[in-house]
Amino acid sequence: MTNQEIIVLVVTVIALLAFVLVITILYYHYIKSSMNAVQNGSKDIELLDRIVYENQPKVVRRQRAGRITKNVIYYLVLVILIPVFVFGIYSRATSGVASFGSYTVLVVGSGSMSEKNEANTYLRTYSLNDQLQTYDMIVVKKVEQSQISRYDTVAYRDNTGTIIIHRIISVTRDNDTGTVLYETRGDANNASDAYLITYNDIIGRYTGQRVPYLGMVITFFQSWAGIATILAVIYTMVIISSFNHRYDKVVYDREVILNDSFDIDSMNLDTYKEMEIKQGEKIYYQGNTYEYTSDLKFTKREMTEDEKKEYADLSLKSQQEANTKSKKKEKN
């Protein structure tokens, strides 16, 4: 790794660690606060309203369809991202050459094949329009030497081991050894490559198959910074999923108590509006008073006259607040 790559990696890791730490702390406190609210009864009316809402036949069907759609999208993303990530890691481990049988998948790393230089008249004479853009992902195939011709685009390793994707513009033979030599040049360049390649240098001939710009993602996944980013994302997803699971368990336990304490079947979609709560004391609903016991369960009895008056006052106050909010919205 170069000094620049090391600096980029260190900065990336520090930034990712800070991001993961902040997300973990913030989400932990958010979930903990939400769990406490559920456990102490603060969200009872909301939970009751949700239970009633989710029991509606239309909602059940809609939620089922939503879950299916969400799962399909989720797995489609996985089907796309995981192979690309694995390919990036594999490609890095194999020095940028990911071979599958006689085929090799490569990422175009420069713009030397991106356009037609005016000096390269043969490109127009022979209508060679298979230019490649930076970050294109392409497929090359190892073929017999007899199948390699002038003007083929090939991927090869030069005398420094660097992978280059250029076009063959002439074919000659060494007079002393009889070895076939290939002169190559990028379509956007006005000069040929200094190194004359041999058949053994060639990784493969371009098949014409390419995916534009996908190489940008693969190149990112190949880098240490990209790998660190993916690991941070995976950790964040796992920790958030773990926190959500704990919260869902608390909600489920509370909903079991609510289902046992209330006649859910008699409720409707206006349950939330019809119920009033004095936190930690009682819930008023349809002429009944539900009082919290020491273990935050409920006892049920008919409302007293004082409670009916209190309920009416609470309902009136709630209605007035709703009207005030509605008028403010209309003015805005």
Tab-separated table of C-alpha atoms in Angstrom:
chain	number	residue	atom	x	y	z
A	1	MET	CA	0.000	0.000	0.000
A	2	THR	CA	1.185	3.512	-0.790
A	3	ASN	CA	1.378	6.222	1.865
A	4	GLN	CA	-1.670	7.889	0.326
A	5	GLU	CA	-3.674	4.652	0.495
A	6	ILE	CA	-2.670	4.146	4.137
A	7	ILE	CA	-3.771	7.678	5.032
A	8	VAL	CA	-7.110	7.216	3.227
A	9	LEU	CA	-7.659	3.899	4.995
A	10	VAL	CA	-6.860	5.317	8.452
A	11	VAL	CA	-9.135	8.329	7.931
A	12	THR	CA	-11.914	6.084	6.612
A	13	VAL	CA	-11.653	3.663	9.546
A	14	ILE	CA	-11.700	6.506	12.100
A	15	ALA	CA	-14.737	8.088	10.406
A	16	LEU	CA	-16.543	4.743	10.228
A	17	LEU	CA	-15.805	3.909	13.871
A	18	ALA	CA	-17.153	7.314	14.918
A	19	PHE	CA	-20.245	6.807	12.750
A	20	VAL	CA	-20.905	3.303	14.084
A	21	LEU	CA	-20.374	4.428	17.691
A	22	VAL	CA	-22.740	7.397	17.350
A	23	ILE	CA	-25.420	5.315	15.618
A	24	THR	CA	-25.124	2.556	18.231
A	25	ILE	CA	-25.363	4.943	21.199
A	26	LEU	CA	-28.190	7.050	19.776
A	27	TYR	CA	-30.250	4.068	18.642
A	28	TYR	CA	-29.653	2.236	21.924
A	29	HIS	CA	-30.989	5.176	23.942
A	30	TYR	CA	-33.917	5.598	21.549
A	31	ILE	CA	-34.882	1.922	21.814
A	32	LYS	CA	-34.351	1.884	25.589
A	33	SER	CA	-36.613	4.932	25.976
A	34	SER	CA	-39.258	3.347	23.733
A	35	MET	CA	-39.099	0.072	25.651
A	36	ASN	CA	-39.534	1.887	28.973
A	37	ALA	CA	-42.542	3.753	27.561
A	38	VAL	CA	-44.137	0.472	26.495
A	39	GLN	CA	-43.399	-1.267	29.785
A	40	ASN	CA	-44.748	1.534	31.982
A	41	GLY	CA	-47.973	1.809	30.007
A	42	SER	CA	-47.315	5.149	28.287
A	43	LYS	CA	-48.033	3.665	24.864
A	44	ASP	CA	-51.017	1.511	25.842
A	45	ILE	CA	-53.608	3.498	23.890
A	46	GLU	CA	-51.347	3.611	20.834
A	47	LEU	CA	-50.796	-0.135	21.059
A	48	LEU	CA	-54.522	-0.780	21.438
A	49	ASP	CA	-55.253	1.402	18.448
A	50	ARG	CA	-52.613	-0.419	16.422
A	51	ILE	CA	-54.017	-3.817	17.413
A	52	VAL	CA	-57.504	-2.749	16.332
A	53	TYR	CA	-56.195	-1.251	13.102
A	54	GLU	CA	-54.098	-4.275	12.199
A	55	ASN	CA	-57.042	-6.622	12.796
A	56	GLN	CA	-59.020	-5.060	9.932
A	57	PRO	CA	-59.269	-7.516	6.974
A	58	LYS	CA	-58.191	-4.918	4.413
A	59	VAL	CA	-55.207	-3.947	6.527
A	60	VAL	CA	-54.210	-7.582	6.998
A	61	ARG	CA	-54.193	-8.090	3.223
A	62	ARG	CA	-52.344	-4.816	2.617
A	63	GLN	CA	-49.714	-5.624	5.228
A	64	ARG	CA	-49.231	-9.101	3.818
A	65	ALA	CA	-48.667	-7.614	0.358
A	66	GLY	CA	-46.342	-4.994	1.861
A	67	ARG	CA	-44.284	-7.642	3.623
A	68	ILE	CA	-43.981	-9.666	0.425
A	69	THR	CA	-42.914	-6.586	-1.546
A	70	LYS	CA	-40.401	-5.576	1.123
A	71	ASN	CA	-38.926	-9.077	1.219
A	72	VAL	CA	-38.662	-9.212	-2.568
A	73	ILE	CA	-36.851	-5.849	-2.666
A	74	TYR	CA	-34.611	-6.856	0.244
A	75	TYR	CA	-33.552	-10.122	-1.366
A	76	LEU	CA	-33.111	-8.481	-4.771
A	77	VAL	CA	-30.683	-6.024	-3.185
A	78	LEU	CA	-28.860	-8.926	-1.537
A	79	VAL	CA	-28.759	-10.866	-4.806
A	80	ILE	CA	-27.113	-7.870	-6.477
A	81	LEU	CA	-24.845	-6.577	-3.719
A	82	ILE	CA	-23.496	-9.819	-2.275
A	83	PRO	CA	-22.158	-11.188	-5.600
A	84	VAL	CA	-20.625	-7.794	-6.423
A	85	PHE	CA	-19.012	-7.611	-2.966
A	86	VAL	CA	-17.721	-11.193	-3.211
A	87	PHE	CA	-16.444	-10.509	-6.724
A	88	GLY	CA	-14.643	-7.403	-5.481
A	89	ILE	CA	-12.919	-9.350	-2.695
A	90	TYR	CA	-12.056	-12.222	-5.040
A	91	SER	CA	-10.750	-9.820	-7.661
A	92	ARG	CA	-8.560	-8.100	-5.085
A	93	ALA	CA	-7.176	-11.433	-3.917
A	94	THR	CA	-6.308	-12.323	-7.513
A	95	SER	CA	-4.640	-8.966	-8.292
A	96	GLY	CA	-7.577	-7.643	-10.282
A	97	VAL	CA	-8.047	-10.744	-12.448
A	98	ALA	CA	-11.211	-12.702	-11.725
A	99	SER	CA	-11.150	-15.730	-14.027
A	100	PHE	CA	-13.900	-18.282	-14.558
A	101	GLY	CA	-12.665	-20.948	-16.918
A	102	SER	CA	-11.497	-19.283	-20.114
A	103	TYR	CA	-13.358	-16.057	-19.247
A	104	THR	CA	-12.017	-13.191	-17.163
A	105	VAL	CA	-13.920	-10.223	-15.772
A	106	LEU	CA	-11.997	-6.948	-15.579
A	107	VAL	CA	-12.658	-3.317	-14.698
A	108	VAL	CA	-11.493	-0.622	-17.114
A	109	GLY	CA	-9.232	1.559	-15.010
A	110	SER	CA	-8.537	4.507	-17.316
A	111	GLY	CA	-9.939	6.501	-20.220
A	112	SER	CA	-7.347	5.364	-22.758
A	113	MET	CA	-10.038	3.475	-24.705
A	114	SER	CA	-12.886	5.935	-24.161
A	115	GLU	CA	-12.824	7.849	-27.474
A	116	LYS	CA	-11.374	7.938	-30.969
A	117	ASN	CA	-8.205	9.964	-31.294
A	118	GLU	CA	-7.944	11.761	-34.648
A	119	ALA	CA	-4.498	10.220	-35.174
A	120	ASN	CA	-5.988	6.723	-35.211
A	121	THR	CA	-7.590	6.830	-38.658
A	122	TYR	CA	-8.079	3.053	-38.729
A	123	LEU	CA	-10.841	3.393	-36.122
A	124	ARG	CA	-13.035	5.231	-38.611
A	125	THR	CA	-11.824	3.368	-41.671
A	126	TYR	CA	-12.877	0.014	-40.193
A	127	SER	CA	-15.792	1.376	-38.090
A	128	LEU	CA	-14.282	0.229	-34.796
A	129	ASN	CA	-16.898	1.545	-32.403
A	130	ASP	CA	-16.334	-0.682	-29.375
A	131	GLN	CA	-14.753	1.995	-27.174
A	132	LEU	CA	-14.668	1.447	-23.403
A	133	GLN	CA	-15.310	3.943	-20.623
A	134	THR	CA	-13.557	4.177	-17.280
A	135	TYR	CA	-15.173	1.823	-14.727
A	136	ASP	CA	-16.854	-0.329	-17.377
A	137	MET	CA	-16.851	-3.958	-16.303
A	138	ILE	CA	-15.923	-6.116	-19.281
A	139	VAL	CA	-15.474	-9.781	-20.127
A	140	VAL	CA	-12.451	-11.102	-22.022
A	141	LYS	CA	-11.843	-14.633	-23.231
A	142	LYS	CA	-8.616	-16.564	-23.572
A	143	VAL	CA	-8.476	-17.740	-27.197
A	144	GLU	CA	-5.968	-19.557	-29.377
A	145	GLN	CA	-3.184	-17.439	-30.838
A	146	SER	CA	-4.543	-18.060	-34.338
A	147	GLN	CA	-7.793	-16.331	-33.289
A	148	ILE	CA	-6.107	-13.070	-32.333
A	149	SER	CA	-6.098	-10.519	-35.126
A	150	ARG	CA	-5.187	-6.942	-35.834
A	151	TYR	CA	-7.631	-4.429	-34.300
A	152	ASP	CA	-8.806	-6.847	-31.614
A	153	THR	CA	-9.102	-5.288	-28.159
A	154	VAL	CA	-7.158	-7.373	-25.651
A	155	ALA	CA	-6.318	-7.323	-21.961
A	156	TYR	CA	-2.680	-8.052	-21.204
A	157	ARG	CA	0.070	-7.630	-18.619
A	158	ASP	CA	2.947	-5.367	-19.609
A	159	ASN	CA	6.581	-5.808	-18.529
A	160	THR	CA	5.758	-4.289	-15.090
A	161	GLY	CA	2.846	-6.653	-14.453
A	162	THR	CA	0.238	-3.904	-14.918
A	163	ILE	CA	-3.018	-4.990	-16.588
A	164	ILE	CA	-3.787	-2.906	-19.673
A	165	ILE	CA	-6.772	-3.053	-22.018
A	166	HIS	CA	-5.783	-1.728	-25.459
A	167	ARG	CA	-6.263	-2.476	-29.150
A	168	ILE	CA	-3.785	-4.415	-31.311
A	169	ILE	CA	-2.816	-2.177	-34.231
A	170	SER	CA	-0.119	-4.300	-35.851
A	171	VAL	CA	1.249	-7.843	-35.758
A	172	THR	CA	4.932	-8.578	-36.467
A	173	ARG	CA	7.369	-11.411	-35.923
A	174	ASP	CA	10.771	-11.295	-34.243
A	175	ASN	CA	13.361	-12.210	-36.866
A	176	ASP	CA	15.645	-13.944	-34.367
A	177	THR	CA	13.184	-15.984	-32.308
A	178	GLY	CA	10.178	-16.114	-34.593
A	179	THR	CA	7.956	-14.936	-31.730
A	180	VAL	CA	4.809	-13.088	-32.790
A	181	LEU	CA	4.776	-9.546	-31.381
A	182	TYR	CA	1.703	-7.348	-31.000
A	183	GLU	CA	1.807	-3.559	-31.065
A	184	THR	CA	-0.986	-2.061	-28.972
A	185	ARG	CA	-2.505	1.380	-28.503
A	186	GLY	CA	-5.391	2.934	-26.630
A	187	ASP	CA	-8.070	4.363	-28.933
A	188	ALA	CA	-7.788	7.720	-27.152
A	189	ASN	CA	-3.978	7.801	-27.422
A	190	ASN	CA	-1.921	9.138	-30.314
A	191	ALA	CA	1.061	6.869	-29.662
A	192	SER	CA	1.549	3.124	-29.317
A	193	ASP	CA	2.554	1.376	-26.125
A	194	ALA	CA	6.317	1.057	-25.697
A	195	TYR	CA	6.109	-2.605	-24.755
A	196	LEU	CA	5.449	-5.098	-27.561
A	197	ILE	CA	3.430	-7.947	-26.113
A	198	THR	CA	3.490	-11.647	-26.908
A	199	TYR	CA	0.697	-14.186	-26.811
A	200	ASN	CA	1.752	-15.253	-23.310
A	201	ASP	CA	1.153	-11.693	-22.040
A	202	ILE	CA	-2.451	-11.700	-23.210
A	203	ILE	CA	-5.111	-12.421	-20.589
A	204	GLY	CA	-7.937	-12.494	-23.093
A	205	ARG	CA	-9.677	-10.921	-26.071
A	206	TYR	CA	-12.595	-8.563	-25.441
A	207	THR	CA	-15.878	-10.390	-26.071
A	208	GLY	CA	-18.017	-7.277	-26.520
A	209	GLN	CA	-19.778	-7.884	-23.204
A	210	ARG	CA	-19.655	-4.982	-20.767
A	211	VAL	CA	-21.660	-3.406	-17.963
A	212	PRO	CA	-21.211	0.381	-17.864
A	213	TYR	CA	-19.907	1.882	-14.592
A	214	LEU	CA	-20.458	-1.267	-12.501
A	215	GLY	CA	-16.704	-1.352	-12.109
A	216	MET	CA	-16.968	1.754	-9.924
A	217	VAL	CA	-18.774	-0.300	-7.290
A	218	ILE	CA	-16.392	-3.231	-7.675
A	219	THR	CA	-13.332	-0.981	-7.435
A	220	PHE	CA	-14.724	0.478	-4.223
A	221	PHE	CA	-15.339	-2.990	-2.796
A	222	GLN	CA	-11.803	-4.000	-3.765
A	223	SER	CA	-10.283	-1.204	-1.690
A	224	TRP	CA	-9.534	-1.557	2.023
A	225	ALA	CA	-11.665	1.517	2.629
A	226	GLY	CA	-14.552	-0.140	0.779
A	227	ILE	CA	-14.185	-3.371	2.749
A	228	ALA	CA	-14.133	-1.398	6.021
A	229	THR	CA	-17.264	0.486	4.935
A	230	ILE	CA	-19.146	-2.714	4.114
A	231	LEU	CA	-18.171	-4.267	7.449
A	232	ALA	CA	-19.373	-1.122	9.241
A	233	VAL	CA	-22.688	-1.243	7.367
A	234	ILE	CA	-23.127	-4.941	8.189
A	235	TYR	CA	-22.404	-4.280	11.879
A	236	THR	CA	-24.856	-1.373	11.942
A	237	MET	CA	-27.591	-3.459	10.306
A	238	VAL	CA	-27.004	-6.325	12.762
A	239	ILE	CA	-27.016	-4.107	15.863
A	240	ILE	CA	-30.123	-2.204	14.745
A	241	SER	CA	-31.871	-5.492	13.978
A	242	SER	CA	-30.902	-6.758	17.445
A	243	PHE	CA	-32.270	-3.634	19.157
A	244	ASN	CA	-35.478	-3.811	17.100
A	245	HIS	CA	-35.940	-7.453	18.047
A	246	ARG	CA	-35.688	-6.581	21.735
A	247	TYR	CA	-38.200	-3.757	21.306
A	248	ASP	CA	-40.607	-5.990	19.361
A	249	LYS	CA	-40.425	-8.570	22.168
A	250	VAL	CA	-41.399	-5.929	24.755
A	251	VAL	CA	-44.245	-4.699	22.534
A	252	TYR	CA	-45.496	-8.253	21.999
A	253	ASP	CA	-45.503	-8.938	25.743
A	254	ARG	CA	-47.451	-5.725	26.377
A	255	GLU	CA	-49.925	-6.471	23.599
A	256	VAL	CA	-50.630	-9.862	25.188
A	257	ILE	CA	-51.614	-8.069	28.423
A	258	LEU	CA	-53.778	-5.578	26.510
A	259	ASN	CA	-55.492	-8.363	24.581
A	260	ASP	CA	-56.283	-10.136	27.847
A	261	SER	CA	-57.571	-6.964	29.524
A	262	PHE	CA	-59.695	-5.372	26.775
A	263	ASP	CA	-62.481	-6.611	24.550
A	264	ILE	CA	-60.592	-5.967	21.310
A	265	ASP	CA	-63.415	-7.231	19.095
A	266	SER	CA	-65.735	-4.452	20.334
A	267	MET	CA	-63.268	-1.706	19.425
A	268	ASN	CA	-63.132	0.210	16.145
A	269	LEU	CA	-60.755	2.430	14.197
A	270	ASP	CA	-61.649	5.424	16.385
A	271	THR	CA	-60.416	3.700	19.535
A	272	TYR	CA	-57.509	6.085	19.937
A	273	LYS	CA	-59.865	9.094	19.829
A	274	GLU	CA	-62.423	7.564	22.163
A	275	MET	CA	-60.025	6.569	24.935
A	276	GLU	CA	-58.514	8.857	27.552
A	277	ILE	CA	-55.708	8.015	29.917
A	278	LYS	CA	-54.415	9.401	33.194
A	279	GLN	CA	-50.900	8.020	33.038
A	280	GLY	CA	-50.112	5.487	35.719
A	281	GLU	CA	-53.677	5.535	37.038
A	282	LYS	CA	-56.530	4.590	34.723
A	283	ILE	CA	-57.941	4.421	31.190
A	284	TYR	CA	-61.490	5.528	30.397
A	285	TYR	CA	-63.265	3.708	27.561
A	286	GLN	CA	-66.944	3.179	26.679
A	287	GLY	CA	-68.273	3.793	30.192
A	288	ASN	CA	-65.641	1.641	31.878
A	289	THR	CA	-62.566	2.438	33.932
A	290	TYR	CA	-59.471	0.314	33.471
A	291	GLU	CA	-57.101	0.815	36.399
A	292	TYR	CA	-53.471	-0.224	36.455
A	293	THR	CA	-52.516	-2.798	39.034
A	294	SER	CA	-49.107	-2.943	40.701
A	295	ASP	CA	-47.771	-5.120	37.868
A	296	LEU	CA	-49.191	-2.748	35.211
A	297	LYS	CA	-52.067	-5.011	34.278
A	298	PHE	CA	-55.688	-3.896	34.499
A	299	THR	CA	-58.837	-4.218	36.546
A	300	LYS	CA	-62.142	-3.243	34.925
A	301	ARG	CA	-65.189	-1.561	36.473
A	302	GLU	CA	-67.956	0.869	35.554
A	303	MET	CA	-67.086	4.564	35.618
A	304	THR	CA	-68.280	6.577	38.609
A	305	GLU	CA	-70.195	9.828	38.100
A	306	ASP	CA	-67.059	11.828	38.920
A	307	GLU	CA	-65.076	9.821	36.413
A	308	LYS	CA	-67.727	10.364	33.759
A	309	LYS	CA	-67.447	14.110	34.353
A	310	GLU	CA	-63.650	13.909	34.268
A	311	TYR	CA	-63.817	11.892	31.075
A	312	ALA	CA	-66.156	14.452	29.492
A	313	ASP	CA	-63.836	17.282	30.490
A	314	LEU	CA	-60.810	15.430	29.077
A	315	SER	CA	-62.657	14.694	25.845
A	316	LEU	CA	-63.739	18.330	25.490
A	317	LYS	CA	-60.190	19.528	26.113
A	318	SER	CA	-58.845	17.045	23.565
A	319	GLN	CA	-61.414	18.179	20.992
A	320	GLN	CA	-60.553	21.848	21.565
A	321	GLU	CA	-56.861	21.147	21.098
A	322	ALA	CA	-57.601	19.277	17.878
A	323	ASN	CA	-59.712	22.190	16.576
A	324	THR	CA	-56.955	24.675	17.436
A	325	LYS	CA	-54.385	22.629	15.541
A	326	SER	CA	-56.736	22.343	12.576
A	327	LYS	CA	-57.273	26.129	12.441
A	328	LYS	CA	-53.519	26.753	12.597
A	329	LYS	CA	-52.981	24.399	9.660
A	330	GLU	CA	-55.663	26.181	7.631
A	331	LYS	CA	-54.019	29.559	8.279
A	332	ASN	CA	-50.644	28.230	7.204
